[in-house]
mmCIF file of C-alpha atoms in Angstrom:
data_model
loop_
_atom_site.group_PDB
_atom_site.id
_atom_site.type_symbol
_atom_site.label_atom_id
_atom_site.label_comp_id
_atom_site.label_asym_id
_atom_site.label_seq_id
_atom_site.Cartn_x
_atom_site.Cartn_y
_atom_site.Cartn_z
ATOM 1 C CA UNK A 34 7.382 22.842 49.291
ATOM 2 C CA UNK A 35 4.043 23.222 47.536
ATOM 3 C CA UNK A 36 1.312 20.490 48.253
ATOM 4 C CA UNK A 37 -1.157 18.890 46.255
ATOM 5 C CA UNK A 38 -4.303 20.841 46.271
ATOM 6 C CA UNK A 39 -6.504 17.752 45.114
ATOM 7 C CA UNK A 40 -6.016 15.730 48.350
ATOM 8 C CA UNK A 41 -7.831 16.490 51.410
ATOM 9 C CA UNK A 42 -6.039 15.916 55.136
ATOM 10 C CA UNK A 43 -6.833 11.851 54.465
ATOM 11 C CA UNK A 44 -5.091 11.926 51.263
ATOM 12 C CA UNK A 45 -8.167 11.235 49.338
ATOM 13 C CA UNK A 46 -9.100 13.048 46.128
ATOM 14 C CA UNK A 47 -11.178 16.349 46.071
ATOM 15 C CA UNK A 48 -11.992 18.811 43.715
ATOM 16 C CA UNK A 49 -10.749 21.858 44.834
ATOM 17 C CA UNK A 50 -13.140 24.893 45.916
ATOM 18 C CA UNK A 51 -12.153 27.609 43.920
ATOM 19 C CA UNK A 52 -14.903 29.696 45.010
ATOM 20 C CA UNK A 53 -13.029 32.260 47.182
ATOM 21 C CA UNK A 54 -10.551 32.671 44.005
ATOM 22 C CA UNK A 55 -10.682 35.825 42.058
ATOM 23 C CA UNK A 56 -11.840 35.810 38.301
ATOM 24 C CA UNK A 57 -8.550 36.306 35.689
ATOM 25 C CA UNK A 58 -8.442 36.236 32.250
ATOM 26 C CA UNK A 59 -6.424 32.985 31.808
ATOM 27 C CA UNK A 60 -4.739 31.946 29.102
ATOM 28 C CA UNK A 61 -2.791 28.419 28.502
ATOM 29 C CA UNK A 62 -0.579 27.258 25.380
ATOM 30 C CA UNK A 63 1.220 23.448 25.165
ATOM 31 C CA UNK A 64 2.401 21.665 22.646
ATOM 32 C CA UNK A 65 3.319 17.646 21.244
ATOM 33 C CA UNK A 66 3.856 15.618 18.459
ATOM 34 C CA UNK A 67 3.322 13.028 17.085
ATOM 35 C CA UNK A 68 6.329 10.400 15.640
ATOM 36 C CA UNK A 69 5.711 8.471 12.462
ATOM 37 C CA UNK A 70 7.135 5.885 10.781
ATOM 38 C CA UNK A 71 8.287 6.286 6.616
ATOM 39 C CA UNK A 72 4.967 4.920 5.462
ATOM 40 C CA UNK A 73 2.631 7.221 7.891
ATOM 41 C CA UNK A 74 4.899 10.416 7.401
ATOM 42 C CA UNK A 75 4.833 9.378 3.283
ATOM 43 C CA UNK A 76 0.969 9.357 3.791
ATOM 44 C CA UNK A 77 1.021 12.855 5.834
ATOM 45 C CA UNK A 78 3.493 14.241 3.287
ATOM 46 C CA UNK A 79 0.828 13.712 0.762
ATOM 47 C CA UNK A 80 -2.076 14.352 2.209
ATOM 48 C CA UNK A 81 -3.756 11.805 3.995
ATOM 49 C CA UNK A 82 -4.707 8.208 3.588
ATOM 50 C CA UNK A 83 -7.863 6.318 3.153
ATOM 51 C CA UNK A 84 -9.832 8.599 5.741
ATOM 52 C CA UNK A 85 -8.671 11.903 3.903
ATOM 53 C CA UNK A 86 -6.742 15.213 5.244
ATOM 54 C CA UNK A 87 -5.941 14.216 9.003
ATOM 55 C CA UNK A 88 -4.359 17.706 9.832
ATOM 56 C CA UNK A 89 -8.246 19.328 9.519
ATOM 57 C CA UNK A 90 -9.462 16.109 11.181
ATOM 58 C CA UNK A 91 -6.980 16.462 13.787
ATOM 59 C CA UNK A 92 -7.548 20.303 14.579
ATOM 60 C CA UNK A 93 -11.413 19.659 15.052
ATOM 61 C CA UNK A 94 -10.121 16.910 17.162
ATOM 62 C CA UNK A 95 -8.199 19.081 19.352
ATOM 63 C CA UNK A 96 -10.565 21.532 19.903
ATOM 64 C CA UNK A 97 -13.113 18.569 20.832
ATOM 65 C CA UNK A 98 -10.348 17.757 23.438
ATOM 66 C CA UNK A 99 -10.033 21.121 24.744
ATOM 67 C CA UNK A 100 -14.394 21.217 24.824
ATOM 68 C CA UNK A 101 -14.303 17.780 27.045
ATOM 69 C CA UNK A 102 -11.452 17.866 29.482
ATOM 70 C CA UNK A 103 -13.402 18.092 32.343
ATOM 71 C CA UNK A 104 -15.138 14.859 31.304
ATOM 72 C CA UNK A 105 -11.734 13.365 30.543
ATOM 73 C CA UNK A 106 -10.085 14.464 34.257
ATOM 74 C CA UNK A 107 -11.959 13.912 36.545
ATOM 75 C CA UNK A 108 -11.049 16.518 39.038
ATOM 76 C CA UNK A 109 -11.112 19.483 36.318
ATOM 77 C CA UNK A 110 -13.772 22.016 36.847
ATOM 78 C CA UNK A 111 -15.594 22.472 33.564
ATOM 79 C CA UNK A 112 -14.623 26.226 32.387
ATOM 80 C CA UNK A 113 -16.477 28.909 29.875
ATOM 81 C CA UNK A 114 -13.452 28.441 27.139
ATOM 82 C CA UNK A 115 -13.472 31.641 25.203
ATOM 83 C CA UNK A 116 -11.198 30.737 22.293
ATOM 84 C CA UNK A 117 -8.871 27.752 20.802
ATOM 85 C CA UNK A 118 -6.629 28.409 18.733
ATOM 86 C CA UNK A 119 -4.713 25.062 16.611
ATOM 87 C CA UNK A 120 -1.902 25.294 15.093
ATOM 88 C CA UNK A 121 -0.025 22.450 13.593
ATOM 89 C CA UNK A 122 3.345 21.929 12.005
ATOM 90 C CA UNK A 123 5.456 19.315 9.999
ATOM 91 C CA UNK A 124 9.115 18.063 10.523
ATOM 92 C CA UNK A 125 9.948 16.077 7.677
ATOM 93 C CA UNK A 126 13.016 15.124 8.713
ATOM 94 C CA UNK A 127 12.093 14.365 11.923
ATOM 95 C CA UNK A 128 9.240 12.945 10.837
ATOM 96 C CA UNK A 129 7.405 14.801 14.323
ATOM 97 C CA UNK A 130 3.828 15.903 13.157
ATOM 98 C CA UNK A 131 3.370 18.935 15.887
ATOM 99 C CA UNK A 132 0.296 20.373 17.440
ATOM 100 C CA UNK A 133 0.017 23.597 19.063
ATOM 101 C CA UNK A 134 -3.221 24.391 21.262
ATOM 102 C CA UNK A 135 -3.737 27.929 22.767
ATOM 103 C CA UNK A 136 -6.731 28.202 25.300
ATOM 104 C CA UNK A 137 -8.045 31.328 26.712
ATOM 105 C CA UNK A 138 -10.995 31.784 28.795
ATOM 106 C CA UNK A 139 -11.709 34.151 32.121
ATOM 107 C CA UNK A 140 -12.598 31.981 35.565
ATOM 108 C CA UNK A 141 -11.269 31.468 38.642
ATOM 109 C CA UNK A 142 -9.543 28.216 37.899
ATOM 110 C CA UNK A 143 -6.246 27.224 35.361
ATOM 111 C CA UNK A 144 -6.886 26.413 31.683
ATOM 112 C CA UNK A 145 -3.582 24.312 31.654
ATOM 113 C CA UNK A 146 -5.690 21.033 31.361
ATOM 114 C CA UNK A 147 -7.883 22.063 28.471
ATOM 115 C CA UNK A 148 -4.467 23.032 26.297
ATOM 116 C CA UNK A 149 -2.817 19.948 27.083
ATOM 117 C CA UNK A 150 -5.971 17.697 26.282
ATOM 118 C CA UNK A 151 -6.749 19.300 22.960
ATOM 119 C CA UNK A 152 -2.939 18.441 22.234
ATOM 120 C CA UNK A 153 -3.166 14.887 23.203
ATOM 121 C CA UNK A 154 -6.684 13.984 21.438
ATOM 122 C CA UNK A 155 -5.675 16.023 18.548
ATOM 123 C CA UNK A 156 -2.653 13.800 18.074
ATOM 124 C CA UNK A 157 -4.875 10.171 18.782
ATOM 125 C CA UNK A 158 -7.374 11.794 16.180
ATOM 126 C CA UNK A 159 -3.866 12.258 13.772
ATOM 127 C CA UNK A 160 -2.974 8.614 14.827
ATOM 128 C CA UNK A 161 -6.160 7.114 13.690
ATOM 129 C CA UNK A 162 -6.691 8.894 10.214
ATOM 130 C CA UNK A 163 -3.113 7.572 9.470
ATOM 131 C CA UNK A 164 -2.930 3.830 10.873
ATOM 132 C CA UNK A 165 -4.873 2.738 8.210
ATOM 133 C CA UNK A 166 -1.282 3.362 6.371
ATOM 134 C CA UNK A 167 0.626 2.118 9.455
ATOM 135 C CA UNK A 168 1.025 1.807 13.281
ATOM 136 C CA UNK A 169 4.523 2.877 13.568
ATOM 137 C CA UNK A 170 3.667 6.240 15.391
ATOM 138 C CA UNK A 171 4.664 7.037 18.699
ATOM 139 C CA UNK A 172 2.897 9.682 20.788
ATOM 140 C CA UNK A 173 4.123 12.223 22.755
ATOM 141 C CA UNK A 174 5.613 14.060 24.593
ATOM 142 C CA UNK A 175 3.202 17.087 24.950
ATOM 143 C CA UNK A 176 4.145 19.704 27.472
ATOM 144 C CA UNK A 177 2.663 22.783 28.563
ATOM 145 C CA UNK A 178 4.924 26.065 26.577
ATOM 146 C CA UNK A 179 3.098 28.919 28.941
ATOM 147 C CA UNK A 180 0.249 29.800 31.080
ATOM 148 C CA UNK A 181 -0.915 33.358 32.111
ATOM 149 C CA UNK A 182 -3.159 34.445 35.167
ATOM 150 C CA UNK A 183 -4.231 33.283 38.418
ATOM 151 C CA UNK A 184 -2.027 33.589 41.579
ATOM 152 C CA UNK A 185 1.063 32.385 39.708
ATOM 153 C CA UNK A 186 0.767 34.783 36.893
ATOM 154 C CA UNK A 187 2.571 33.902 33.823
ATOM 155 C CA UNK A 188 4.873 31.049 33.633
ATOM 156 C CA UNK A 189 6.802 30.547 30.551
ATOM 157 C CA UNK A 190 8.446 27.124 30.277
ATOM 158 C CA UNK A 191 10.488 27.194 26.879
ATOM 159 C CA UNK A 192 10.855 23.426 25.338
ATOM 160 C CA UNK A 193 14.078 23.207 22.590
ATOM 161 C CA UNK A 194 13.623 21.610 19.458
ATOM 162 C CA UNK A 195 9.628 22.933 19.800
ATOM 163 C CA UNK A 196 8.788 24.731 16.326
ATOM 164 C CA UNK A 197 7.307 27.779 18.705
ATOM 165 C CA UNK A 198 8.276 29.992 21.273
ATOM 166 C CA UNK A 199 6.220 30.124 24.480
#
C-alpha cells in the first residue's frame, strides 16, 4: 500500500523534498464541466450574457489557475510551467460546458495539480460570466485524463462520456 508522502512520521503536513528527484519532462491533462440550467446554457448557446463571451474569459481563467496553484494548495511546489494548452467544448444536450487543460513543464515534481486547477477556476470563471443569467449551474466533476513522467511514468485514466481521449 502506498503512503501519503505529505505527512511526516507525526502525521503532520510537509511539503515533500523533491530535491534528490531526477528532472523529467512532465506533462499532465484533466478535464470537467460545468452543468447549466436552460437559461445559462440559452445564454452560452448564444454567446454570453451581460459580461460578454465567457468561453475566452474562461480559458484566460484557466490558465490563471494553472499560473497560481501553488498559491491555491498549499503543499504544491511552485513549477516553471512551459505550456497550457485550453480547450473547451459544448454538449447541448447535456447542457455540460467542458474544459480541457493540458500542462507541460520539465521539474522534478508532478504537474497533476496545475491541470486540475486551471480546470476548476476556468469553470468558476464560466460560472460567474453566466450567473448574471442564472445560478442553476452545478460544478464538477473534473478528473485528471493522463499524466506523463516522473517515477510512475505515464498513467492514462480514460473517463466515458468525456468529449476527449486521454
Amino acid at each position: 500500500m502506498a503512503e501519503l508522502t505529505h505527512l511526516d512520521p507525526e502525521g503532520r503536513p510537509k511539503m515533500v523534498d523533491v530535491s534528490e528527484k531526477a528532472v523529467t519532462r512532465r506533462r499532465a491533462i484533466a478535464a470537467g464541466y460545468l452543468e447549466l440550467d436552460a437559461p445559462a446554457a440559452e445564454a452560452l448557446a448564444r454567446g454570453g450574457g451581460p459580461k460578454g463571451d465567457p468561453w475566452s474569459v474562461a480559458r484566460i481563467g484557466a490558465v490563471g489557475g494553472v499560473k497560481r496553484a501553488s498559491d491555491l494548495i498549499p503543499l504544491a511546489h511552485p513549477l516553471a510551467i512551459e505550456a497550457v494548452d485550453v480547450t473547451h467544448h459544448w454538449d447541448a444536450v447535456a447542457r455540460r460546458a467542458w474544459l480541457r487543460v493540458a500542462v507541460s513543464c520539465e521539474g522534478r515534481t508532478g504537474i497533476e495539480m496545475e491541470a486540475l486547477a486551471g480546470v476548476t477556476v476556468g469553470l468558476l470563471v464560466l460560472y460567474d460570466m453566466l450567473k448574471a443569467v442564472s445560478h442553476g449551474m452545478t460544478l464538477g466533476p473534473a478528473r485528471l485524463l493522463r499524466k506523463e513522467g516522473g517515477r510512475r511514468g505515464t498513467v492514462v485514466l480514460p473517463w466515458a462520456g468525456c468529449p476527449w481521449e486521454p
